[in-house]
PDB file of C-alpha atoms and ligand atoms in Angstrom:
ATOM      1  CA  MET A 267      13.194  14.255 -27.916  1.00 57.00           C
ATOM      2  CA  LEU A 268       9.543  13.348 -27.289  1.00 61.00           C
ATOM      3  CA  ALA A 269       9.723  10.561 -29.879  1.00 65.00           C
ATOM      4  CA  LYS A 270      12.846   9.172 -28.178  1.00 64.00           C
ATOM      5  CA  LYS A 271      11.094   9.215 -24.818  1.00 65.00           C
ATOM      6  CA  ALA A 272       8.051   7.443 -26.293  1.00 63.00           C
ATOM      7  CA  THR A 273      10.256   4.688 -27.760  1.00 64.00           C
ATOM      8  CA  ARG A 274      12.101   4.284 -24.457  1.00 65.00           C
ATOM      9  CA  MET A 275       8.791   3.899 -22.646  1.00 69.00           C
ATOM     10  CA  ALA A 276       7.418   1.425 -25.205  1.00 69.00           C
ATOM     11  CA  ASN A 277      10.580  -0.683 -24.996  1.00 79.00           C
ATOM     12  CA  ARG A 278      10.804  -1.040 -21.281  1.00 89.00           C
ATOM     13  CA  LYS A 279      10.288  -4.451 -19.817  1.00 96.00           C
ATOM     14  CA  LYS A 280       7.013  -5.139 -18.063  1.00 98.00           C
ATOM     15  CA  ILE A 281       7.597  -7.215 -14.934  1.00 97.00           C
ATOM     16  CA  LYS A 282       3.998  -7.575 -13.701  1.00 96.00           C
ATOM     17  CA  GLU A 283       0.633  -6.074 -14.266  1.00 97.00           C
ATOM     18  CA  GLY A 284      -1.925  -6.098 -11.503  1.00 96.00           C
ATOM     19  CA  LYS A 285      -5.454  -4.721 -11.340  1.00 94.00           C
ATOM     20  CA  THR A 286      -4.410  -1.131 -10.681  1.00 96.00           C
ATOM     21  CA  LYS A 287      -0.677  -0.871 -11.335  1.00 98.00           C
ATOM     22  CA  VAL A 288       1.993  -1.990 -13.795  1.00 98.00           C
ATOM     23  CA  LEU A 289       5.572  -2.689 -12.743  1.00 98.00           C
ATOM     24  CA  TYR A 290       8.397  -2.101 -15.227  1.00 98.00           C
ATOM     25  CA  ARG A 291      12.102  -2.850 -14.898  1.00 98.00           C
ATOM     26  CA  GLY A 292      13.804   0.245 -13.446  1.00 98.00           C
ATOM     27  CA  PRO A 293      16.926   2.099 -14.605  1.00 96.00           C
ATOM     28  CA  GLU A 294      19.232   0.519 -11.996  1.00 95.00           C
ATOM     29  CA  PRO A 295      19.474  -3.154 -11.011  1.00 94.00           C
ATOM     30  CA  GLY A 296      17.105  -3.891  -8.160  1.00 95.00           C
ATOM     31  CA  THR A 297      14.732  -1.043  -9.042  1.00 97.00           C
ATOM     32  CA  LEU A 298      11.273  -1.006 -10.598  1.00 98.00           C
ATOM     33  CA  ILE A 299       8.996   1.672 -11.971  1.00 98.00           C
ATOM     34  CA  GLN A 300       5.512   1.488 -10.514  1.00 98.00           C
ATOM     35  CA  TYR A 301       2.901   2.895 -12.933  1.00 98.00           C
ATOM     36  CA  PHE A 302      -0.535   3.802 -11.503  1.00 98.00           C
ATOM     37  CA  LYS A 303      -3.491   3.067 -13.796  1.00 98.00           C
ATOM     38  CA  ASP A 304      -6.918   4.717 -13.576  1.00 97.00           C
ATOM     39  CA  ASP A 305      -8.608   1.325 -13.166  1.00 95.00           C
ATOM     40  CA  ILE A 306     -10.496   0.683  -9.980  1.00 93.00           C
ATOM     41  CA  THR A 307     -11.683  -2.733  -8.861  1.00 93.00           C
ATOM     42  CA  ALA A 308     -13.549  -4.140  -5.881  1.00 93.00           C
ATOM     43  CA  PHE A 309     -14.654  -7.520  -4.536  1.00 88.00           C
ATOM     44  CA  ASN A 310     -11.522  -9.129  -5.969  1.00 82.00           C
ATOM     45  CA  ASN A 311     -12.062  -7.871  -9.485  1.00 85.00           C
ATOM     46  CA  LEU A 312     -15.806  -8.652  -9.717  1.00 88.00           C
ATOM     47  CA  LYS A 313     -16.588  -4.941  -9.950  1.00 94.00           C
ATOM     48  CA  LYS A 314     -14.416  -2.792 -12.243  1.00 94.00           C
ATOM     49  CA  ASP A 315     -14.335   0.708 -13.669  1.00 94.00           C
ATOM     50  CA  LYS A 316     -11.928   3.382 -14.872  1.00 94.00           C
ATOM     51  CA  ILE A 317     -11.938   6.719 -13.061  1.00 93.00           C
ATOM     52  CA  GLU A 318     -10.055   9.449 -14.848  1.00 93.00           C
ATOM     53  CA  GLY A 319      -7.179  10.816 -12.807  1.00 93.00           C
ATOM     54  CA  ARG A 320      -7.471   8.254 -10.020  1.00 94.00           C
ATOM     55  CA  GLY A 321      -4.016   6.779 -10.785  1.00 97.00           C
ATOM     56  CA  ILE A 322      -2.470  10.247 -10.602  1.00 97.00           C
ATOM     57  CA  LEU A 323      -4.081  10.893  -7.224  1.00 97.00           C
ATOM     58  CA  ASN A 324      -3.045   7.510  -5.811  1.00 98.00           C
ATOM     59  CA  ASN A 325       0.535   7.969  -7.030  1.00 98.00           C
ATOM     60  CA  ARG A 326       0.663  11.385  -5.384  1.00 97.00           C
ATOM     61  CA  ILE A 327      -0.985  10.334  -2.108  1.00 98.00           C
ATOM     62  CA  SER A 328       1.072   7.147  -1.763  1.00 98.00           C
ATOM     63  CA  ALA A 329       4.352   8.953  -2.579  1.00 98.00           C
ATOM     64  CA  HIS A 330       3.538  11.573   0.060  1.00 98.00           C
ATOM     65  CA  ILE A 331       2.698   9.003   2.729  1.00 98.00           C
ATOM     66  CA  MET A 332       5.725   6.797   1.956  1.00 98.00           C
ATOM     67  CA  THR A 333       8.006   9.863   2.109  1.00 98.00           C
ATOM     68  CA  LYS A 334       6.578  10.875   5.492  1.00 98.00           C
ATOM     69  CA  LEU A 335       7.007   7.313   6.788  1.00 98.00           C
ATOM     70  CA  SER A 336      10.627   7.111   5.676  1.00 97.00           C
ATOM     71  CA  GLU A 337      11.261  10.463   7.409  1.00 97.00           C
ATOM     72  CA  CYS A 338      10.169   8.598  10.542  1.00 97.00           C
ATOM     73  CA  ASN A 339      12.600   5.761   9.798  1.00 96.00           C
ATOM     74  CA  VAL A 340      10.074   3.273   8.443  1.00 97.00           C
ATOM     75  CA  PRO A 341      11.914   1.257   5.753  1.00 97.00           C
ATOM     76  CA  THR A 342       9.896   1.403   2.523  1.00 98.00           C
ATOM     77  CA  HIS A 343      10.426   0.404  -1.120  1.00 98.00           C
ATOM     78  CA  PHE A 344       9.760   4.003  -2.236  1.00 98.00           C
ATOM     79  CA  ILE A 345      12.707   5.897  -3.738  1.00 98.00           C
ATOM     80  CA  LYS A 346      11.083   8.817  -5.572  1.00 98.00           C
ATOM     81  CA  ARG A 347       8.083   9.914  -7.583  1.00 97.00           C
ATOM     82  CA  ILE A 348       9.198  10.276 -11.190  1.00 97.00           C
ATOM     83  CA  ASN A 349       6.149  11.926 -12.739  1.00 96.00           C
ATOM     84  CA  MET A 350       2.364  12.147 -12.404  1.00 96.00           C
ATOM     85  CA  ARG A 351       1.793   8.416 -12.852  1.00 97.00           C
ATOM     86  CA  GLU A 352       5.069   6.745 -11.927  1.00 98.00           C
ATOM     87  CA  GLN A 353       7.364   6.169  -9.023  1.00 98.00           C
ATOM     88  CA  LEU A 354      10.741   4.500  -8.665  1.00 98.00           C
ATOM     89  CA  VAL A 355      10.859   1.741  -6.041  1.00 98.00           C
ATOM     90  CA  HIS A 356      13.180  -0.985  -4.798  1.00 97.00           C
ATOM     91  CA  GLU A 357      12.278  -4.395  -6.197  1.00 98.00           C
ATOM     92  CA  VAL A 358      11.249  -6.806  -3.445  1.00 98.00           C
ATOM     93  CA  ASP A 359       9.932 -10.345  -3.140  1.00 98.00           C
ATOM     94  CA  ILE A 360       6.408  -9.651  -2.006  1.00 98.00           C
ATOM     95  CA  ILE A 361       5.388 -11.683   1.054  1.00 98.00           C
ATOM     96  CA  PRO A 362       1.994 -13.156   0.091  1.00 98.00           C
ATOM     97  CA  VAL A 363       0.408 -12.065   3.358  1.00 98.00           C
ATOM     98  CA  GLU A 364      -1.603  -8.838   3.501  1.00 98.00           C
ATOM     99  CA  VAL A 365      -1.465  -7.070   6.845  1.00 98.00           C
ATOM    100  CA  ILE A 366      -4.749  -5.402   7.775  1.00 98.00           C
ATOM    101  CA  VAL A 367      -4.707  -2.826  10.563  1.00 99.00           C
ATOM    102  CA  ARG A 368      -8.088  -2.036  12.116  1.00 98.00           C
ATOM    103  CA  ASN A 369      -8.952   0.772  14.526  1.00 99.00           C
ATOM    104  CA  ILE A 370     -12.713   0.946  13.943  1.00 98.00           C
ATOM    105  CA  ALA A 371     -15.053  -1.888  12.882  1.00 98.00           C
ATOM    106  CA  ALA A 372     -15.986  -1.705   9.191  1.00 98.00           C
ATOM    107  CA  GLY A 373     -16.486  -3.820   6.081  1.00 97.00           C
ATOM    108  CA  SER A 374     -15.905  -7.575   6.252  1.00 96.00           C
ATOM    109  CA  PHE A 375     -14.696  -7.361   9.874  1.00 98.00           C
ATOM    110  CA  ALA A 376     -17.936  -5.711  11.070  1.00 98.00           C
ATOM    111  CA  LYS A 377     -19.961  -8.337   9.201  1.00 97.00           C
ATOM    112  CA  ARG A 378     -17.874 -11.315  10.376  1.00 97.00           C
ATOM    113  CA  TYR A 379     -18.100 -10.468  14.069  1.00 98.00           C
ATOM    114  CA  GLY A 380     -21.542  -8.788  14.060  1.00 98.00           C
ATOM    115  CA  ILE A 381     -20.134  -5.468  15.267  1.00 98.00           C
ATOM    116  CA  GLU A 382     -21.883  -2.320  14.132  1.00 98.00           C
ATOM    117  CA  GLU A 383     -19.830  -0.463  11.530  1.00 98.00           C
ATOM    118  CA  GLY A 384     -18.200   2.587  13.088  1.00 98.00           C
ATOM    119  CA  THR A 385     -17.661   1.014  16.524  1.00 98.00           C
ATOM    120  CA  LYS A 386     -14.238   1.880  17.924  1.00 98.00           C
ATOM    121  CA  LEU A 387     -12.317  -1.323  18.691  1.00 98.00           C
ATOM    122  CA  PRO A 388     -11.031  -1.873  22.257  1.00 98.00           C
ATOM    123  CA  ARG A 389      -7.519  -1.830  20.776  1.00 98.00           C
ATOM    124  CA  THR A 390      -5.950  -1.893  17.334  1.00 98.00           C
ATOM    125  CA  ILE A 391      -6.482  -5.310  15.753  1.00 98.00           C
ATOM    126  CA  ILE A 392      -4.068  -6.681  13.179  1.00 98.00           C
ATOM    127  CA  GLU A 393      -5.203  -9.407  10.812  1.00 98.00           C
ATOM    128  CA  TYR A 394      -3.364 -11.374   8.138  1.00 98.00           C
ATOM    129  CA  CYS A 395      -4.937 -12.348   4.808  1.00 98.00           C
ATOM    130  CA  LEU A 396      -3.662 -14.476   1.957  1.00 98.00           C
ATOM    131  CA  LYS A 397      -2.914 -12.469  -1.195  1.00 97.00           C
ATOM    132  CA  SER A 398      -5.190 -14.481  -3.472  1.00 96.00           C
ATOM    133  CA  ASP A 399      -7.964 -13.020  -5.615  1.00 91.00           C
ATOM    134  CA  GLU A 400      -9.221 -16.503  -6.545  1.00 92.00           C
ATOM    135  CA  LEU A 401      -9.789 -17.334  -2.879  1.00 95.00           C
ATOM    136  CA  SER A 402     -11.018 -13.804  -2.001  1.00 92.00           C
ATOM    137  CA  ASP A 403      -8.054 -13.080   0.315  1.00 95.00           C
ATOM    138  CA  PRO A 404      -9.000 -15.452   3.198  1.00 97.00           C
ATOM    139  CA  VAL A 405      -7.970 -14.574   6.758  1.00 98.00           C
ATOM    140  CA  LEU A 406      -4.852 -16.505   7.889  1.00 98.00           C
ATOM    141  CA  SER A 407      -3.769 -17.798  11.267  1.00 98.00           C
ATOM    142  CA  GLU A 408      -0.111 -17.517  12.297  1.00 98.00           C
ATOM    143  CA  ASP A 409       0.078 -21.325  12.294  1.00 98.00           C
ATOM    144  CA  TYR A 410      -1.029 -21.412   8.657  1.00 98.00           C
ATOM    145  CA  ILE A 411       1.544 -18.745   7.725  1.00 98.00           C
ATOM    146  CA  PHE A 412       4.362 -20.698   9.367  1.00 98.00           C
ATOM    147  CA  SER A 413       3.199 -24.164   8.237  1.00 98.00           C
ATOM    148  CA  TYR A 414       3.154 -23.079   4.609  1.00 98.00           C
ATOM    149  CA  ASP A 415       6.317 -20.948   4.919  1.00 97.00           C
ATOM    150  CA  LEU A 416       4.574 -17.787   3.747  1.00 98.00           C
ATOM    151  CA  ALA A 417       6.687 -15.781   6.192  1.00 98.00           C
ATOM    152  CA  HIS A 418       9.327 -16.581   8.770  1.00 97.00           C
ATOM    153  CA  PRO A 419       8.338 -15.905  12.437  1.00 97.00           C
ATOM    154  CA  ILE A 420      11.016 -13.180  12.597  1.00 96.00           C
ATOM    155  CA  GLU A 421       9.526 -11.526   9.526  1.00 97.00           C
ATOM    156  CA  LEU A 422       5.968 -11.739  10.807  1.00 98.00           C
ATOM    157  CA  ASP A 423       7.014 -10.222  14.105  1.00 98.00           C
ATOM    158  CA  GLU A 424       8.740  -7.377  12.244  1.00 97.00           C
ATOM    159  CA  MET A 425       5.646  -6.892  10.028  1.00 98.00           C
ATOM    160  CA  TYR A 426       3.442  -6.716  13.136  1.00 98.00           C
ATOM    161  CA  GLN A 427       5.696  -4.167  14.861  1.00 98.00           C
ATOM    162  CA  GLN A 428       6.024  -2.042  11.723  1.00 98.00           C
ATOM    163  CA  ALA A 429       2.262  -2.150  11.149  1.00 98.00           C
ATOM    164  CA  LEU A 430       1.608  -0.803  14.655  1.00 98.00           C
ATOM    165  CA  ARG A 431       4.176   1.941  14.200  1.00 98.00           C
ATOM    166  CA  ILE A 432       2.793   2.901  10.775  1.00 98.00           C
ATOM    167  CA  ASN A 433      -0.700   2.981  12.297  1.00 98.00           C
ATOM    168  CA  ASP A 434       0.498   5.311  15.014  1.00 98.00           C
ATOM    169  CA  LEU A 435       2.132   7.672  12.505  1.00 98.00           C
ATOM    170  CA  LEU A 436      -0.743   7.630  10.001  1.00 98.00           C
ATOM    171  CA  THR A 437      -3.451   8.007  12.643  1.00 98.00           C
ATOM    172  CA  GLY A 438      -1.732  11.234  13.728  1.00 98.00           C
ATOM    173  CA  MET A 439      -1.167  12.416  10.164  1.00 98.00           C
ATOM    174  CA  PHE A 440      -4.853  11.969   9.294  1.00 98.00           C
ATOM    175  CA  LEU A 441      -6.182  13.337  12.607  1.00 98.00           C
ATOM    176  CA  MET A 442      -4.430  16.617  11.827  1.00 98.00           C
ATOM    177  CA  ILE A 443      -6.528  16.918   8.674  1.00 98.00           C
ATOM    178  CA  ASN A 444      -9.794  15.852  10.311  1.00 98.00           C
ATOM    179  CA  ILE A 445      -9.805  12.323   8.979  1.00 98.00           C
ATOM    180  CA  LYS A 446     -10.343   9.118  10.993  1.00 98.00           C
ATOM    181  CA  LEU A 447      -8.090   6.255   9.943  1.00 98.00           C
ATOM    182  CA  VAL A 448     -10.590   3.394  10.215  1.00 98.00           C
ATOM    183  CA  ASP A 449      -8.464   0.600   8.730  1.00 98.00           C
ATOM    184  CA  PHE A 450      -5.851  -0.034   6.050  1.00 98.00           C
ATOM    185  CA  LYS A 451      -3.916  -2.756   4.247  1.00 98.00           C
ATOM    186  CA  LEU A 452      -0.145  -3.120   4.041  1.00 98.00           C
ATOM    187  CA  GLU A 453       2.095  -5.291   1.880  1.00 98.00           C
ATOM    188  CA  PHE A 454       5.679  -6.069   2.806  1.00 98.00           C
ATOM    189  CA  GLY A 455       8.521  -7.501   0.753  1.00 98.00           C
ATOM    190  CA  ARG A 456      11.997  -8.928   1.181  1.00 97.00           C
ATOM    191  CA  MET A 457      15.047  -7.232  -0.214  1.00 97.00           C
ATOM    192  CA  TYR A 458      18.309  -9.176  -0.270  1.00 93.00           C
ATOM    193  CA  ASN A 459      21.714  -7.629  -0.171  1.00 84.00           C
ATOM    194  CA  GLU A 460      23.545  -9.931  -2.578  1.00 82.00           C
ATOM    195  CA  VAL A 461      26.934  -8.875  -1.193  1.00 83.00           C
ATOM    196  CA  THR A 462      26.308  -9.450   2.502  1.00 85.00           C
ATOM    197  CA  GLY A 463      23.510 -11.995   2.105  1.00 87.00           C
ATOM    198  CA  ASP A 464      21.419  -9.933   4.517  1.00 90.00           C
ATOM    199  CA  LEU A 465      17.680  -9.813   4.207  1.00 93.00           C
ATOM    200  CA  HIS A 466      15.683  -6.641   4.892  1.00 95.00           C
ATOM    201  CA  LEU A 467      11.959  -6.149   5.189  1.00 97.00           C
ATOM    202  CA  LEU A 468      10.466  -3.170   3.335  1.00 98.00           C
ATOM    203  CA  LEU A 469       6.968  -1.746   3.252  1.00 98.00           C
ATOM    204  CA  ALA A 470       5.926  -2.112  -0.422  1.00 98.00           C
ATOM    205  CA  ASP A 471       3.008  -1.547  -2.803  1.00 98.00           C
ATOM    206  CA  GLU A 472       0.987   1.605  -1.997  1.00 98.00           C
ATOM    207  CA  ILE A 473      -0.892   3.397   0.751  1.00 98.00           C
ATOM    208  CA  SER A 474      -3.856   5.272  -0.694  1.00 97.00           C
ATOM    209  CA  PRO A 475      -7.633   5.628  -0.299  1.00 97.00           C
ATOM    210  CA  ASP A 476      -7.867   2.380  -2.332  1.00 97.00           C
ATOM    211  CA  GLY A 477      -6.560   0.230   0.499  1.00 97.00           C
ATOM    212  CA  SER A 478      -7.615   2.351   3.473  1.00 98.00           C
ATOM    213  CA  ARG A 479     -10.863   3.495   5.025  1.00 98.00           C
ATOM    214  CA  LEU A 480     -10.770   7.231   5.676  1.00 98.00           C
ATOM    215  CA  TRP A 481     -13.763   8.982   7.241  1.00 98.00           C
ATOM    216  CA  ASP A 482     -14.305  12.673   7.832  1.00 98.00           C
ATOM    217  CA  ILE A 483     -14.124  13.222  11.601  1.00 98.00           C
ATOM    218  CA  THR A 484     -17.275  15.289  11.963  1.00 98.00           C
ATOM    219  CA  SER A 485     -19.612  13.862   9.336  1.00 98.00           C
ATOM    220  CA  ASP A 486     -18.221  10.285   9.014  1.00 98.00           C
ATOM    221  CA  GLU A 487     -18.383  10.866   5.260  1.00 98.00           C
ATOM    222  CA  LYS A 488     -16.375   8.208   3.431  1.00 98.00           C
ATOM    223  CA  LEU A 489     -13.313   9.480   1.547  1.00 98.00           C
ATOM    224  CA  ASP A 490     -12.127   6.115   0.199  1.00 97.00           C
ATOM    225  CA  LYS A 491     -12.863   3.168  -2.092  1.00 97.00           C
ATOM    226  CA  ASP A 492     -16.056   2.285  -0.197  1.00 97.00           C
ATOM    227  CA  ARG A 493     -17.677   5.055  -2.301  1.00 97.00           C
ATOM    228  CA  PHE A 494     -17.073   2.775  -5.300  1.00 96.00           C
ATOM    229  CA  ARG A 495     -17.828  -0.540  -3.541  1.00 96.00           C
ATOM    230  CA  ARG A 496     -21.151   0.826  -2.235  1.00 96.00           C
ATOM    231  CA  ASP A 497     -22.115   2.931  -5.272  1.00 95.00           C
ATOM    232  CA  LEU A 498     -22.035   6.169  -3.297  1.00 97.00           C
ATOM    233  CA  GLY A 499     -20.598   8.170  -6.222  1.00 94.00           C
ATOM    234  CA  GLY A 500     -18.189  11.081  -6.038  1.00 95.00           C
ATOM    235  CA  ILE A 501     -15.108   8.894  -5.737  1.00 95.00           C
ATOM    236  CA  GLU A 502     -12.795  11.273  -7.588  1.00 94.00           C
ATOM    237  CA  HIS A 503     -13.915  14.165  -5.375  1.00 96.00           C
ATOM    238  CA  ALA A 504     -13.295  12.085  -2.263  1.00 97.00           C
ATOM    239  CA  TYR A 505      -9.724  11.201  -3.346  1.00 97.00           C
ATOM    240  CA  GLN A 506      -9.132  14.833  -4.341  1.00 97.00           C
ATOM    241  CA  GLU A 507     -10.358  15.919  -0.928  1.00 98.00           C
ATOM    242  CA  VAL A 508      -7.841  13.625   0.789  1.00 98.00           C
ATOM    243  CA  ALA A 509      -5.054  15.056  -1.412  1.00 98.00           C
ATOM    244  CA  ARG A 510      -6.268  18.609  -0.776  1.00 97.00           C
ATOM    245  CA  ARG A 511      -6.256  18.113   3.004  1.00 98.00           C
ATOM    246  CA  LEU A 512      -2.784  16.550   2.822  1.00 98.00           C
ATOM    247  CA  GLY A 513      -1.715  19.763   1.055  1.00 96.00           C
ATOM    248  CA  ILE A 514      -0.612  18.009  -2.133  1.00 95.00           C
ATOM    249  CA  LEU A 515      -3.431  18.791  -4.575  1.00 90.00           C
ATOM    250  CA  GLY A 516      -2.749  20.993  -7.573  1.00 80.00           C
ATOM    251  CA  ASP A 517      -0.017  21.735 -10.002  1.00 67.00           C
ATOM    252  CA  ASP A 518       3.088  19.597  -9.689  1.00 72.00           C
ATOM    253  CA  ASN A 519       5.419  22.448 -10.680  1.00 64.00           C
ATOM    254  CA  GLY A 520       8.127  19.895 -11.301  1.00 63.00           C
ATOM    255  CA  LYS A 521       8.163  18.936  -7.609  1.00 74.00           C
ATOM    256  CA  VAL A 522       8.730  15.255  -6.913  1.00 80.00           C
ATOM    257  CA  GLU A 523       8.802  13.468  -3.589  1.00 86.00           C
ATOM    258  CA  VAL A 524      12.093  11.828  -2.740  1.00 89.00           C
ATOM    259  CA  ALA A 525      12.446   9.566   0.278  1.00 88.00           C
ATOM    260  CA  LYS A 526      15.574   9.478   2.375  1.00 81.00           C
ATOM    261  CA  PRO A 527      17.031   5.965   2.191  1.00 81.00           C
ATOM    262  CA  VAL A 528      16.176   3.975   5.304  1.00 81.00           C
ATOM    263  CA  MET A 529      17.261   0.427   5.958  1.00 77.00           C
ATOM    264  CA  ASN A 530      16.172  -1.575   8.974  1.00 75.00           C
ATOM    265  CA  LYS A 531      18.427  -4.009  10.794  1.00 79.00           C
ATOM    266  CA  PRO A 532      19.046  -7.193   8.782  1.00 84.00           C
ATOM    267  CA  LEU A 533      16.574  -9.856   9.851  1.00 85.00           C
ATOM    268  CA  HIS A 534      19.295 -12.505  10.190  1.00 76.00           C
ATOM    269  CA  ILE A 535      17.348 -15.094   8.278  1.00 76.00           C
ATOM    270  CA  ARG A 536      19.312 -16.812   5.542  1.00 59.00           C
ATOM    271  CA  LYS A 537      17.782 -16.622   2.069  1.00 55.00           C
ATOM    272  CA  VAL A 538      17.869 -20.426   1.725  1.00 47.00           C
ATOM    273  CA  ASN A 539      15.812 -20.919   4.871  1.00 48.00           C
ATOM    274  CA  ILE A 540      12.658 -19.332   3.518  1.00 47.00           C
TER     275      ILE A 540
HETATM  276  N1  ATP B 136       8.460  -3.056  -4.684  1.00 61.01           N
HETATM  277  C1  ATP B 136       7.808  -4.050  -5.254  1.00 61.01           C
HETATM  278  N2  ATP B 136       8.495  -5.097  -5.799  1.00 61.01           N
HETATM  279  C2  ATP B 136       7.825  -6.132  -6.378  1.00 61.01           C
HETATM  280  N3  ATP B 136       6.474  -6.219  -6.456  1.00 61.01           N
HETATM  281  C3  ATP B 136       5.756  -5.212  -5.919  1.00 61.01           C
HETATM  282  C4  ATP B 136       6.371  -4.083  -5.294  1.00 61.01           C
HETATM  283  N4  ATP B 136       5.396  -3.247  -4.837  1.00 61.01           N
HETATM  284  C5  ATP B 136       4.220  -3.823  -5.167  1.00 61.01           C
HETATM  285  N5  ATP B 136       4.411  -5.001  -5.821  1.00 61.01           N
HETATM  286  C6  ATP B 136       3.388  -5.917  -6.364  1.00 61.01           C
HETATM  287  O1  ATP B 136       2.995  -5.410  -7.639  1.00 61.01           O
HETATM  288  C7  ATP B 136       1.627  -5.637  -7.858  1.00 61.01           C
HETATM  289  C8  ATP B 136       0.991  -4.269  -7.964  1.00 61.01           C
HETATM  290  O2  ATP B 136      -0.050  -4.281  -8.793  1.00 61.01           O
HETATM  291  P1  ATP B 136      -1.559  -4.157  -8.301  1.00 61.01           P
HETATM  292  O3  ATP B 136      -1.719  -3.440  -7.024  1.00 61.01           O
HETATM  293  O4  ATP B 136      -2.289  -3.650  -9.501  1.00 61.01           O
HETATM  294  O5  ATP B 136      -1.831  -5.703  -8.063  1.00 61.01           O
HETATM  295  P2  ATP B 136      -3.182  -6.369  -7.648  1.00 61.01           P
HETATM  296  O6  ATP B 136      -4.055  -6.570  -8.831  1.00 61.01           O
HETATM  297  O7  ATP B 136      -3.720  -5.664  -6.449  1.00 61.01           O
HETATM  298  O8  ATP B 136      -2.670  -7.789  -7.342  1.00 61.01           O
HETATM  299  P3  ATP B 136      -2.266  -8.445  -6.028  1.00 61.01           P
HETATM  300  O9  ATP B 136      -3.469  -9.232  -5.639  1.00 61.01           O
HETATM  301  O10 ATP B 136      -1.068  -9.283  -6.419  1.00 61.01           O
HETATM  302  O11 ATP B 136      -1.933  -7.331  -5.069  1.00 61.01           O
HETATM  303  C9  ATP B 136       1.096  -6.389  -6.645  1.00 61.01           C
HETATM  304  O12 ATP B 136       1.154  -7.782  -6.881  1.00 61.01           O
HETATM  305  C10 ATP B 136       2.091  -5.998  -5.568  1.00 61.01           C
HETATM  306  O13 ATP B 136       2.177  -6.978  -4.556  1.00 61.01           O
HETATM  307 MG1   MG B 137      -2.894  -4.114  -5.296  1.00 61.01          MG
END
């Protein structure tokens, strides 16, 4: 039984491998298995390490957040968490534009505009960056996005609206556990319905302390990847603390998160036009 399972896992087709995850072909057409590695990287791969158990924590945290979002009718790629390291997701064409949502100045934003880190922004600011490690994810203007057909205006508008809604939901979710949601990164993808030809936009990738800044409300202690970027130590404890406060730390007991299927309205953009 175990040997059979091991062979099945060794034989499955790898679709892509990134810095922190591997995507395998899923059991049904149009599905993928997202495997979370323990690798951690920063500064577009210049700094790397392996932190035992980090992949398990990110899988758990992201599955929990995606499930909560789909309960609030946010369309996501997440179908269910399969085991400690893997989740089943819908395959999408990733839009090569990262959406950054900022509530409080930090990191590159604070540096770029000379704003002291920790300053609350007058309003939520959404930025777009090119998904490109070689170019260090440069900030993009809307004109650039449209000129180079990275996303259709209807898609970008939908990404903007979804990002604000996700921010609203996550800010509340983290406030309840005494965490400030400083900023976070989102990736979206296109899913085509081959039968109807409709195109849907889904939130993809992951939401975890890797791509978010999470600070304790009272102490401002960092509970995210900045502990690694800035050599603060205690990264595994910080991620565990986030999981503990979300109420998902500990024995799995066979429990897996399953999202209710949510589909947004078709975007009414023809596949050939993008
Ligand atoms: N549902 C999905 N369908 C297809 N691709 C996906 C899906 N969800 C995430 N991806 C992509 O799979 C890869 C995940 O791997 P990982 O996060 O390790 O990549 P990465 O090294 O950060 O690379 P990248 O710079 O491309 O994000 C990313 O390229 C991500 O955009
Ligand atoms: Mg990634």
